[in-house]
Amino acid sequence: MRVIQLLIPASFLFFYSVCSFAQRAPSPTDTTYIMALLRKAEAVEMQQPQKALQDYQRAFSFAQKIDYTKGYFESIRLITYLLDVLGRHDESHKLANEGLQKALRDTNQQYRSTCYFALAQSAKWQGKNKEAIGYFKQAAPFMLAHPNRRKAAVLYQNLGLIYETEKLYPQALTYFNRALTNDRLAKSSPQDISLDYQSMATVYVKQNRLPLAMTYYKKALPLLDSTRDIVFLINVYGNQANLHKELTHIDSSLYYYQKALRLNHSANNPLQELHLLAGLAETYNEMKQYEQAKTLLNQAHVLAKQHKVGLSEFRNIYRELANANLGLHNYKAAIPWYDKYMQTKDSLSTLEAKALLEEYELKLRQAEASQKLAGKQRQIDRLEQDRQRQNLWILIAALAGVVVVSGLVFAYLYARQRQLTAHNALLAAESAHALAIVQSQLQGQQSERLRIAKEMHDDLGASLTAIGLLSEVVKTRMGTSTTSEVEKISTISADMITTMNEIIWSLNTKNDSLNGLIAYIRAYASEFIDNTDLHLLTQVNESPQEITIRGIDRRNVFLTVKEALHNVVKHAHATHVSLTIRPENARLFIEVSDDGQGFVPSERTRLRNGLGNMQHRMSESGGTCEIESSPGGTWVKITFPYPLVPADKILQT
């Protein structure tokens, strides 16, 4: 963000130095003017930040001139906050430090707390979390002891943000809950309580606890005013749209994206509109409404170029434009967008690596400084221990024999107690560490599955799509003698994409539900049979409960049904095929039947491997697969028992 440097005229400094010895006492009119100017600027600081900053600085200069202490420190509080918002952290830190030097000469604890809090905010904005925590500790005594609990809530809110940045999510949630409790005690504004809920929802998103995050966004929404809090409403609606998209609630995602866009038109925030357009377009791509997606992406691309956004925004737009053109079978248009996407991805990876290295170097320097400080402290401790030891020996030499014996006994008991205490503390630390490792491994399994699925979709999927695109282009340029080979390449790449999508579906933990499995089988059967001359009859019931199914079991059930449908198409010579899915009594019943000619002995021998694989897959998941054949058709009956336990009690594999 471009910022304007604050320049204080030299003439003003000279005038102030000459007149500082003859300042008059502030009059009521002067102080009223300063406070009114601050309140006026505070009301527009988000809409007109530069104008607000100028008014803050005018009030600050006037408060200095008339020696109005309250106005001086209130100006510092507001100026430092706005400078940090504008990215001018060095100026903010310098001003807060100057104010602190003056506050340390004053008896009012509130002014010292204000300056320490401003220094902490500046350090937090710059990512210096360790330094920020030190300043927050200095500001905390006054803020926590103040009768207005809103001050304590603000302190806890900032500490929660620091722990969130450090990815210490349980501690972040603890401080956000404390902020919420104090806001309720202080009867803070609905907007403040709404921000507490939004902070907790953000942490739950980072923990991949999406349903819980949705609950807290819903709590935050009714607390916002539709006219005063438009910016906050847009953020909440956008976050809800993203969450619904992750949860595959497409209709709800569209609703909240469109609502956020309508509100943003009145707020006139182009960068927010860019993100909303890109998210809405991605949703339309998933719905296969590619024309609508392409229109929105073109608008987003124009905004991105106008406002010179980062590479990550361009990367998302390029990827979705390639997908939209691919869906419209416009392969020539899709290839340039795909090339831009790959180039941007490589550039973004380089920038991310550079940022990580810089962050590592900063933390390394901080660690080295901490080690040096700890080494000096250890030297001081050793000197202190030596001095105490000398004094002890002098005292022992002066005492009689009984005192010496008593001292030795006491020293032995004390050392023994220290050993026992240290041993117990070590055991407790080892137990806590082992528990943390187990929890981390469980979370790591799910994160790894999501990572593999995402990388297959983004990298391998993009490469396979490129092969398919290139083969389509080659077919238009080659002669008839090579068309059949190119057609084989196109067919094989399409089959590989289908197989890869099935693997991604089985890996993604968001699909680990019984109803998700039922919906996926029904969708696959409809799409597969639609490409044949068969007529499909479906009778599908969903489970009234949300049941979690392991990824390996979902894949086994799906592949068994898929094999049964393929056998009908290839071998049955049928005209109708029926698919029945019915969950009941902790079992999933699936039946695939046709009106074909059934199996003859020669065919049964030829199909033995496929039928054996079906039965083996269901046996591996604890189910069964029964096959009955007659001249009037074939019936495949699949039974799969599923566990009736909550989702968080099942180990995902």
mmCIF file of C-alpha atoms in Angstrom, residues 30-385:
data_model
loop_
_atom_site.group_PDB
_atom_site.id
_atom_site.type_symbol
_atom_site.label_atom_id
_atom_site.label_comp_id
_atom_site.label_asym_id
_atom_site.label_seq_id
_atom_site.Cartn_x
_atom_site.Cartn_y
_atom_site.Cartn_z
ATOM 1 C CA ASP A 30 -9.132 24.423 22.970
ATOM 2 C CA THR A 31 -9.643 20.982 24.508
ATOM 3 C CA THR A 32 -13.159 20.720 23.106
ATOM 4 C CA TYR A 33 -11.832 21.521 19.645
ATOM 5 C CA ILE A 34 -9.154 18.801 19.889
ATOM 6 C CA MET A 35 -11.534 16.067 21.065
ATOM 7 C CA ALA A 36 -14.180 17.040 18.481
ATOM 8 C CA LEU A 37 -11.564 16.905 15.711
ATOM 9 C CA LEU A 38 -10.472 13.419 16.846
ATOM 10 C CA ARG A 39 -14.052 12.086 16.967
ATOM 11 C CA LYS A 40 -14.815 13.565 13.542
ATOM 12 C CA ALA A 41 -11.751 11.909 11.985
ATOM 13 C CA GLU A 42 -12.426 8.585 13.725
ATOM 14 C CA ALA A 43 -15.882 8.425 12.123
ATOM 15 C CA VAL A 44 -14.393 8.412 8.585
ATOM 16 C CA GLU A 45 -11.001 6.717 9.089
ATOM 17 C CA MET A 46 -11.946 3.577 7.128
ATOM 18 C CA GLN A 47 -13.657 5.442 4.268
ATOM 19 C CA GLN A 48 -11.149 8.346 3.987
ATOM 20 C CA PRO A 49 -7.962 7.214 5.778
ATOM 21 C CA GLN A 50 -5.690 9.979 4.452
ATOM 22 C CA LYS A 51 -8.084 12.761 5.479
ATOM 23 C CA ALA A 52 -8.570 11.150 8.893
ATOM 24 C CA LEU A 53 -4.781 10.914 9.358
ATOM 25 C CA GLN A 54 -4.371 14.625 8.576
ATOM 26 C CA ASP A 55 -7.033 15.546 11.150
ATOM 27 C CA TYR A 56 -5.437 13.267 13.759
ATOM 28 C CA GLN A 57 -2.069 14.934 13.184
ATOM 29 C CA ARG A 58 -3.601 18.418 13.461
ATOM 30 C CA ALA A 59 -5.146 17.471 16.800
ATOM 31 C CA PHE A 60 -1.833 15.962 17.940
ATOM 32 C CA SER A 61 0.133 19.114 17.066
ATOM 33 C CA PHE A 62 -2.400 21.375 18.770
ATOM 34 C CA ALA A 63 -2.439 19.190 21.909
ATOM 35 C CA GLN A 64 1.371 19.457 22.048
ATOM 36 C CA LYS A 65 1.197 23.190 21.600
ATOM 37 C CA ILE A 66 -1.210 23.805 24.496
ATOM 38 C CA ASP A 67 0.184 20.936 26.638
ATOM 39 C CA TYR A 68 -3.158 19.063 26.713
ATOM 40 C CA THR A 69 -2.061 15.638 28.026
ATOM 41 C CA LYS A 70 -5.294 13.717 27.447
ATOM 42 C CA GLY A 71 -5.612 14.946 23.857
ATOM 43 C CA TYR A 72 -1.925 14.194 23.241
ATOM 44 C CA PHE A 73 -2.169 10.498 24.214
ATOM 45 C CA GLU A 74 -5.589 10.018 22.590
ATOM 46 C CA SER A 75 -4.090 11.382 19.344
ATOM 47 C CA ILE A 76 -1.179 8.933 19.641
ATOM 48 C CA ARG A 77 -3.594 6.014 20.087
ATOM 49 C CA LEU A 78 -5.571 6.896 16.948
ATOM 50 C CA ILE A 79 -2.602 7.916 14.765
ATOM 51 C CA THR A 80 -0.568 4.770 15.482
ATOM 52 C CA TYR A 81 -3.539 2.514 14.719
ATOM 53 C CA LEU A 82 -4.225 4.194 11.366
ATOM 54 C CA LEU A 83 -0.520 4.234 10.420
ATOM 55 C CA ASP A 84 -0.391 0.470 11.015
ATOM 56 C CA VAL A 85 -3.511 -0.023 8.862
ATOM 57 C CA LEU A 86 -1.784 1.958 6.089
ATOM 58 C CA GLY A 87 1.385 -0.151 6.424
ATOM 59 C CA ARG A 88 3.533 2.670 7.840
ATOM 60 C CA HIS A 89 4.770 0.631 10.800
ATOM 61 C CA ASP A 90 8.099 2.423 11.339
ATOM 62 C CA GLU A 91 6.314 5.755 11.814
ATOM 63 C CA SER A 92 3.794 4.137 14.141
ATOM 64 C CA HIS A 93 6.529 2.554 16.293
ATOM 65 C CA LYS A 94 8.510 5.801 16.474
ATOM 66 C CA LEU A 95 5.492 7.878 17.551
ATOM 67 C CA ALA A 96 4.373 5.316 20.153
ATOM 68 C CA ASN A 97 7.909 5.165 21.587
ATOM 69 C CA GLU A 98 8.061 8.969 21.873
ATOM 70 C CA GLY A 99 4.731 8.923 23.686
ATOM 71 C CA LEU A 100 5.979 6.203 26.042
ATOM 72 C CA GLN A 101 8.977 8.309 27.094
ATOM 73 C CA LYS A 102 6.607 11.103 28.063
ATOM 74 C CA ALA A 103 4.173 8.697 29.746
ATOM 75 C CA LEU A 104 6.944 7.240 31.920
ATOM 76 C CA ARG A 105 7.420 10.735 33.412
ATOM 77 C CA ASP A 106 3.685 10.946 34.202
ATOM 78 C CA THR A 107 1.886 9.314 37.135
ATOM 79 C CA ASN A 108 -1.124 8.248 35.058
ATOM 80 C CA GLN A 109 -0.908 4.497 34.384
ATOM 81 C CA GLN A 110 -3.478 4.743 31.567
ATOM 82 C CA TYR A 111 -1.111 6.748 29.356
ATOM 83 C CA ARG A 112 1.700 4.203 29.773
ATOM 84 C CA SER A 113 -0.738 1.391 28.960
ATOM 85 C CA THR A 114 -1.905 3.248 25.822
ATOM 86 C CA CYS A 115 1.663 3.593 24.518
ATOM 87 C CA TYR A 116 2.634 0.001 25.338
ATOM 88 C CA PHE A 117 -0.504 -1.201 23.526
ATOM 89 C CA ALA A 118 0.350 0.930 20.463
ATOM 90 C CA LEU A 119 3.896 -0.513 20.398
ATOM 91 C CA ALA A 120 2.467 -4.035 20.673
ATOM 92 C CA GLN A 121 0.071 -3.407 17.772
ATOM 93 C CA SER A 122 2.888 -2.115 15.568
ATOM 94 C CA ALA A 123 5.066 -5.152 16.357
ATOM 95 C CA LYS A 124 2.148 -7.525 15.700
ATOM 96 C CA TRP A 125 1.450 -5.981 12.283
ATOM 97 C CA GLN A 126 5.113 -6.552 11.354
ATOM 98 C CA GLY A 127 5.017 -10.203 12.442
ATOM 99 C CA LYS A 128 7.263 -9.603 15.472
ATOM 100 C CA ASN A 129 5.036 -11.639 17.732
ATOM 101 C CA LYS A 130 7.556 -12.216 20.520
ATOM 102 C CA GLU A 131 8.177 -8.473 20.819
ATOM 103 C CA ALA A 132 4.433 -7.787 20.645
ATOM 104 C CA ILE A 133 3.686 -10.181 23.515
ATOM 105 C CA GLY A 134 6.239 -8.341 25.688
ATOM 106 C CA TYR A 135 4.514 -5.007 25.088
ATOM 107 C CA PHE A 136 1.063 -6.512 25.642
ATOM 108 C CA LYS A 137 2.250 -7.770 29.048
ATOM 109 C CA GLN A 138 3.260 -4.201 29.949
ATOM 110 C CA ALA A 139 -0.165 -2.890 28.886
ATOM 111 C CA ALA A 140 -2.116 -5.737 30.510
ATOM 112 C CA PRO A 141 -2.217 -4.690 34.234
ATOM 113 C CA PHE A 142 -4.166 -1.501 33.552
ATOM 114 C CA MET A 143 -6.424 -3.022 30.877
ATOM 115 C CA LEU A 144 -7.319 -6.089 32.976
ATOM 116 C CA ALA A 145 -7.939 -4.043 36.144
ATOM 117 C CA HIS A 146 -10.082 -1.415 34.417
ATOM 118 C CA PRO A 147 -13.813 -1.515 35.322
ATOM 119 C CA ASN A 148 -14.697 -1.379 31.620
ATOM 120 C CA ARG A 149 -14.252 -5.030 30.571
ATOM 121 C CA ARG A 150 -14.113 -3.967 26.912
ATOM 122 C CA LYS A 151 -10.425 -3.090 27.435
ATOM 123 C CA ALA A 152 -9.707 -6.648 28.622
ATOM 124 C CA ALA A 153 -11.626 -8.001 25.607
ATOM 125 C CA VAL A 154 -9.439 -5.972 23.215
ATOM 126 C CA LEU A 155 -6.287 -7.327 24.888
ATOM 127 C CA TYR A 156 -7.472 -10.949 24.648
ATOM 128 C CA GLN A 157 -8.568 -10.445 21.011
ATOM 129 C CA ASN A 158 -5.054 -9.306 20.028
ATOM 130 C CA LEU A 159 -3.357 -12.139 21.917
ATOM 131 C CA GLY A 160 -5.660 -14.590 20.137
ATOM 132 C CA LEU A 161 -4.610 -13.165 16.759
ATOM 133 C CA ILE A 162 -0.935 -13.649 17.659
ATOM 134 C CA TYR A 163 -1.469 -17.298 18.640
ATOM 135 C CA GLU A 164 -3.464 -17.816 15.420
ATOM 136 C CA THR A 165 -0.555 -16.422 13.383
ATOM 137 C CA GLU A 166 1.799 -18.853 15.150
ATOM 138 C CA LYS A 167 -0.648 -21.709 14.311
ATOM 139 C CA LEU A 168 -1.283 -22.397 18.019
ATOM 140 C CA TYR A 169 -4.993 -22.775 17.401
ATOM 141 C CA PRO A 170 -6.164 -24.152 20.798
ATOM 142 C CA GLN A 171 -4.534 -21.206 22.602
ATOM 143 C CA ALA A 172 -6.016 -18.787 20.044
ATOM 144 C CA LEU A 173 -9.511 -20.166 20.690
ATOM 145 C CA THR A 174 -8.974 -19.802 24.453
ATOM 146 C CA TYR A 175 -8.174 -16.089 24.140
ATOM 147 C CA PHE A 176 -10.997 -15.426 21.661
ATOM 148 C CA ASN A 177 -13.433 -17.047 24.109
ATOM 149 C CA ARG A 178 -12.063 -14.796 26.874
ATOM 150 C CA ALA A 179 -12.576 -11.788 24.614
ATOM 151 C CA LEU A 180 -16.183 -12.866 23.986
ATOM 152 C CA THR A 181 -16.838 -13.332 27.725
ATOM 153 C CA ASN A 182 -15.498 -9.864 28.569
ATOM 154 C CA ASP A 183 -17.410 -8.235 25.703
ATOM 155 C CA ARG A 184 -20.605 -9.725 27.088
ATOM 156 C CA LEU A 185 -19.768 -8.497 30.611
ATOM 157 C CA ALA A 186 -19.039 -5.032 29.215
ATOM 158 C CA LYS A 187 -22.246 -5.110 27.155
ATOM 159 C CA SER A 188 -20.151 -4.202 24.130
ATOM 160 C CA SER A 189 -21.674 -3.348 20.780
ATOM 161 C CA PRO A 190 -23.146 -6.165 18.654
ATOM 162 C CA GLN A 191 -20.392 -5.456 16.113
ATOM 163 C CA ASP A 192 -17.667 -6.218 18.702
ATOM 164 C CA ILE A 193 -19.329 -9.503 19.710
ATOM 165 C CA SER A 194 -19.787 -10.388 16.034
ATOM 166 C CA LEU A 195 -16.037 -9.893 15.469
ATOM 167 C CA ASP A 196 -15.325 -12.316 18.341
ATOM 168 C CA TYR A 197 -17.483 -14.967 16.643
ATOM 169 C CA GLN A 198 -15.799 -14.319 13.276
ATOM 170 C CA SER A 199 -12.339 -14.699 14.846
ATOM 171 C CA MET A 200 -13.273 -18.108 16.266
ATOM 172 C CA ALA A 201 -14.810 -19.171 12.943
ATOM 173 C CA THR A 202 -11.562 -18.295 11.141
ATOM 174 C CA VAL A 203 -9.587 -20.559 13.488
ATOM 175 C CA TYR A 204 -12.049 -23.428 12.955
ATOM 176 C CA VAL A 205 -11.591 -23.053 9.169
ATOM 177 C CA LYS A 206 -7.815 -23.377 9.589
ATOM 178 C CA GLN A 207 -8.399 -26.494 11.705
ATOM 179 C CA ASN A 208 -10.600 -27.881 8.870
ATOM 180 C CA ARG A 209 -13.575 -28.000 11.257
ATOM 181 C CA LEU A 210 -15.866 -26.534 8.609
ATOM 182 C CA PRO A 211 -19.336 -27.291 10.100
ATOM 183 C CA LEU A 212 -18.286 -25.663 13.378
ATOM 184 C CA ALA A 213 -16.910 -22.650 11.492
ATOM 185 C CA MET A 214 -20.253 -22.315 9.686
ATOM 186 C CA THR A 215 -22.063 -22.311 13.043
ATOM 187 C CA TYR A 216 -19.997 -19.374 14.313
ATOM 188 C CA TYR A 217 -20.419 -17.383 11.109
ATOM 189 C CA LYS A 218 -24.171 -17.832 11.504
ATOM 190 C CA LYS A 219 -23.887 -16.509 15.075
ATOM 191 C CA ALA A 220 -21.939 -13.468 13.852
ATOM 192 C CA LEU A 221 -24.327 -12.546 11.038
ATOM 193 C CA PRO A 222 -27.458 -11.406 12.982
ATOM 194 C CA LEU A 223 -25.340 -9.059 15.127
ATOM 195 C CA LEU A 224 -24.310 -6.873 12.167
ATOM 196 C CA ASP A 225 -26.326 -3.877 11.009
ATOM 197 C CA SER A 226 -27.317 -3.992 7.328
ATOM 198 C CA THR A 227 -26.517 -0.305 6.775
ATOM 199 C CA ARG A 228 -23.679 0.470 9.198
ATOM 200 C CA ASP A 229 -21.652 -2.758 8.966
ATOM 201 C CA ILE A 230 -21.695 -3.397 5.210
ATOM 202 C CA VAL A 231 -17.971 -4.246 4.999
ATOM 203 C CA PHE A 232 -18.274 -6.842 7.775
ATOM 204 C CA LEU A 233 -21.430 -8.296 6.205
ATOM 205 C CA ILE A 234 -19.671 -8.727 2.855
ATOM 206 C CA ASN A 235 -16.819 -10.616 4.544
ATOM 207 C CA VAL A 236 -19.198 -12.907 6.429
ATOM 208 C CA TYR A 237 -21.272 -13.663 3.321
ATOM 209 C CA GLY A 238 -18.120 -14.356 1.294
ATOM 210 C CA ASN A 239 -16.778 -16.690 3.981
ATOM 211 C CA GLN A 240 -20.114 -18.510 4.182
ATOM 212 C CA ALA A 241 -20.141 -18.935 0.398
ATOM 213 C CA ASN A 242 -16.643 -20.462 0.458
ATOM 214 C CA LEU A 243 -17.579 -22.819 3.287
ATOM 215 C CA HIS A 244 -20.745 -23.989 1.526
ATOM 216 C CA LYS A 245 -18.675 -24.636 -1.606
ATOM 217 C CA GLU A 246 -16.205 -26.753 0.395
ATOM 218 C CA LEU A 247 -19.151 -28.653 1.894
ATOM 219 C CA THR A 248 -20.600 -29.147 -1.663
ATOM 220 C CA HIS A 249 -23.726 -27.129 -0.791
ATOM 221 C CA ILE A 250 -23.716 -25.498 -4.228
ATOM 222 C CA ASP A 251 -27.089 -23.712 -4.049
ATOM 223 C CA SER A 252 -26.238 -22.122 -0.695
ATOM 224 C CA SER A 253 -22.806 -21.105 -2.006
ATOM 225 C CA LEU A 254 -24.387 -19.325 -5.004
ATOM 226 C CA TYR A 255 -26.884 -17.567 -2.755
ATOM 227 C CA TYR A 256 -24.248 -16.078 -0.436
ATOM 228 C CA TYR A 257 -21.878 -15.114 -3.278
ATOM 229 C CA GLN A 258 -24.657 -13.209 -5.038
ATOM 230 C CA LYS A 259 -25.752 -11.550 -1.791
ATOM 231 C CA ALA A 260 -22.180 -10.455 -1.056
ATOM 232 C CA LEU A 261 -21.804 -9.037 -4.589
ATOM 233 C CA ARG A 262 -25.013 -7.010 -4.276
ATOM 234 C CA LEU A 263 -23.809 -5.485 -1.004
ATOM 235 C CA ASN A 264 -20.345 -4.820 -2.427
ATOM 236 C CA HIS A 265 -21.817 -2.720 -5.228
ATOM 237 C CA SER A 266 -22.911 -0.183 -2.608
ATOM 238 C CA ALA A 267 -19.577 -0.420 -0.745
ATOM 239 C CA ASN A 268 -17.629 0.014 -4.028
ATOM 240 C CA ASN A 269 -14.705 -2.219 -3.028
ATOM 241 C CA PRO A 270 -13.086 -3.477 -6.283
ATOM 242 C CA LEU A 271 -10.669 -5.932 -4.641
ATOM 243 C CA GLN A 272 -13.462 -7.566 -2.660
ATOM 244 C CA GLU A 273 -15.523 -7.770 -5.864
ATOM 245 C CA LEU A 274 -12.612 -9.519 -7.630
ATOM 246 C CA HIS A 275 -12.472 -12.267 -5.000
ATOM 247 C CA LEU A 276 -16.251 -12.701 -5.006
ATOM 248 C CA LEU A 277 -16.409 -12.917 -8.822
ATOM 249 C CA ALA A 278 -13.627 -15.513 -8.921
ATOM 250 C CA GLY A 279 -15.266 -17.624 -6.204
ATOM 251 C CA LEU A 280 -18.672 -17.452 -7.886
ATOM 252 C CA ALA A 281 -17.127 -18.421 -11.240
ATOM 253 C CA GLU A 282 -15.425 -21.446 -9.678
ATOM 254 C CA THR A 283 -18.818 -22.551 -8.342
ATOM 255 C CA TYR A 284 -20.393 -22.219 -11.810
ATOM 256 C CA ASN A 285 -17.556 -24.289 -13.278
ATOM 257 C CA GLU A 286 -18.314 -27.042 -10.789
ATOM 258 C CA MET A 287 -21.980 -26.845 -11.870
ATOM 259 C CA LYS A 288 -20.832 -27.110 -15.534
ATOM 260 C CA GLN A 289 -22.361 -23.704 -16.323
ATOM 261 C CA TYR A 290 -19.252 -22.654 -18.180
ATOM 262 C CA GLU A 291 -20.592 -19.626 -20.089
ATOM 263 C CA GLN A 292 -21.635 -17.893 -16.877
ATOM 264 C CA ALA A 293 -18.304 -18.770 -15.277
ATOM 265 C CA LYS A 294 -16.373 -17.389 -18.258
ATOM 266 C CA THR A 295 -18.262 -14.064 -18.153
ATOM 267 C CA LEU A 296 -17.525 -13.584 -14.445
ATOM 268 C CA LEU A 297 -13.866 -14.569 -14.871
ATOM 269 C CA ASN A 298 -13.377 -12.028 -17.656
ATOM 270 C CA GLN A 299 -14.701 -9.319 -15.314
ATOM 271 C CA ALA A 300 -12.397 -10.517 -12.530
ATOM 272 C CA HIS A 301 -9.418 -10.537 -14.927
ATOM 273 C CA VAL A 302 -10.052 -6.894 -15.871
ATOM 274 C CA LEU A 303 -10.212 -5.883 -12.187
ATOM 275 C CA ALA A 304 -7.031 -7.841 -11.419
ATOM 276 C CA LYS A 305 -5.093 -6.016 -14.144
ATOM 277 C CA GLN A 306 -6.469 -2.616 -13.107
ATOM 278 C CA HIS A 307 -5.502 -2.992 -9.453
ATOM 279 C CA LYS A 308 -2.275 -4.990 -9.964
ATOM 280 C CA VAL A 309 -3.163 -7.786 -7.569
ATOM 281 C CA GLY A 310 -0.800 -10.581 -6.514
ATOM 282 C CA LEU A 311 0.182 -13.684 -8.489
ATOM 283 C CA SER A 312 -2.069 -15.973 -6.451
ATOM 284 C CA GLU A 313 -5.223 -14.116 -7.627
ATOM 285 C CA PHE A 314 -4.071 -14.266 -11.269
ATOM 286 C CA ARG A 315 -3.255 -17.954 -10.894
ATOM 287 C CA ASN A 316 -6.812 -18.782 -9.755
ATOM 288 C CA ILE A 317 -8.344 -16.759 -12.605
ATOM 289 C CA TYR A 318 -6.119 -18.447 -15.235
ATOM 290 C CA ARG A 319 -6.942 -21.922 -13.913
ATOM 291 C CA GLU A 320 -10.697 -21.341 -13.921
ATOM 292 C CA LEU A 321 -10.625 -19.736 -17.405
ATOM 293 C CA ALA A 322 -8.822 -22.825 -18.726
ATOM 294 C CA ASN A 323 -11.440 -25.073 -17.075
ATOM 295 C CA ALA A 324 -14.337 -22.997 -18.458
ATOM 296 C CA ASN A 325 -13.009 -23.116 -22.042
ATOM 297 C CA LEU A 326 -12.332 -26.815 -21.660
ATOM 298 C CA GLY A 327 -15.931 -27.354 -20.546
ATOM 299 C CA LEU A 328 -17.096 -25.437 -23.637
ATOM 300 C CA HIS A 329 -14.833 -27.666 -25.823
ATOM 301 C CA ASN A 330 -12.942 -24.548 -26.924
ATOM 302 C CA TYR A 331 -9.577 -26.267 -26.721
ATOM 303 C CA LYS A 332 -7.597 -23.649 -28.634
ATOM 304 C CA ALA A 333 -8.693 -20.956 -26.162
ATOM 305 C CA ALA A 334 -8.060 -23.198 -23.155
ATOM 306 C CA ILE A 335 -4.388 -23.915 -23.954
ATOM 307 C CA PRO A 336 -3.093 -20.282 -23.603
ATOM 308 C CA TRP A 337 -4.866 -19.904 -20.260
ATOM 309 C CA TYR A 338 -3.404 -23.202 -19.110
ATOM 310 C CA ASP A 339 0.103 -22.030 -20.120
ATOM 311 C CA LYS A 340 -0.354 -18.770 -18.161
ATOM 312 C CA TYR A 341 -1.569 -20.769 -15.174
ATOM 313 C CA MET A 342 1.572 -22.951 -15.200
ATOM 314 C CA GLN A 343 3.897 -19.923 -15.587
ATOM 315 C CA THR A 344 2.174 -18.084 -12.724
ATOM 316 C CA LYS A 345 2.318 -21.203 -10.575
ATOM 317 C CA ASP A 346 6.095 -21.460 -11.049
ATOM 318 C CA SER A 347 6.592 -17.747 -10.275
ATOM 319 C CA LEU A 348 4.387 -17.982 -7.184
ATOM 320 C CA SER A 349 6.346 -20.982 -5.916
ATOM 321 C CA THR A 350 9.580 -18.982 -6.264
ATOM 322 C CA LEU A 351 8.140 -16.030 -4.325
ATOM 323 C CA GLU A 352 6.764 -18.302 -1.606
ATOM 324 C CA ALA A 353 10.144 -20.001 -1.246
ATOM 325 C CA LYS A 354 11.856 -16.620 -0.948
ATOM 326 C CA ALA A 355 9.369 -15.490 1.706
ATOM 327 C CA LEU A 356 9.879 -18.706 3.656
ATOM 328 C CA LEU A 357 13.655 -18.263 3.560
ATOM 329 C CA GLU A 358 13.382 -14.676 4.800
ATOM 330 C CA GLU A 359 11.072 -15.769 7.615
ATOM 331 C CA TYR A 360 13.480 -18.588 8.523
ATOM 332 C CA GLU A 361 16.437 -16.191 8.625
ATOM 333 C CA LEU A 362 14.494 -13.786 10.860
ATOM 334 C CA LYS A 363 13.542 -16.547 13.293
ATOM 335 C CA LEU A 364 17.120 -17.840 13.241
ATOM 336 C CA ARG A 365 18.462 -14.414 14.213
ATOM 337 C CA GLN A 366 15.865 -14.130 16.959
ATOM 338 C CA ALA A 367 16.795 -17.584 18.252
ATOM 339 C CA GLU A 368 20.510 -16.705 18.249
ATOM 340 C CA ALA A 369 19.811 -13.501 20.188
ATOM 341 C CA SER A 370 17.706 -15.442 22.689
ATOM 342 C CA GLN A 371 20.498 -18.000 23.115
ATOM 343 C CA LYS A 372 23.062 -15.266 23.795
ATOM 344 C CA LEU A 373 20.755 -13.656 26.333
ATOM 345 C CA ALA A 374 20.128 -17.022 27.988
ATOM 346 C CA GLY A 375 23.891 -17.678 28.134
ATOM 347 C CA LYS A 376 24.505 -14.374 29.901
ATOM 348 C CA GLN A 377 21.691 -15.120 32.320
ATOM 349 C CA ARG A 378 23.244 -18.508 33.082
ATOM 350 C CA GLN A 379 26.580 -16.822 33.824
ATOM 351 C CA ILE A 380 24.859 -14.431 36.209
ATOM 352 C CA ASP A 381 23.085 -17.346 37.864
ATOM 353 C CA ARG A 382 26.364 -19.231 38.291
ATOM 354 C CA LEU A 383 28.045 -16.196 39.868
ATOM 355 C CA GLU A 384 25.094 -15.752 42.172
ATOM 356 C CA GLN A 385 25.228 -19.420 43.120
#
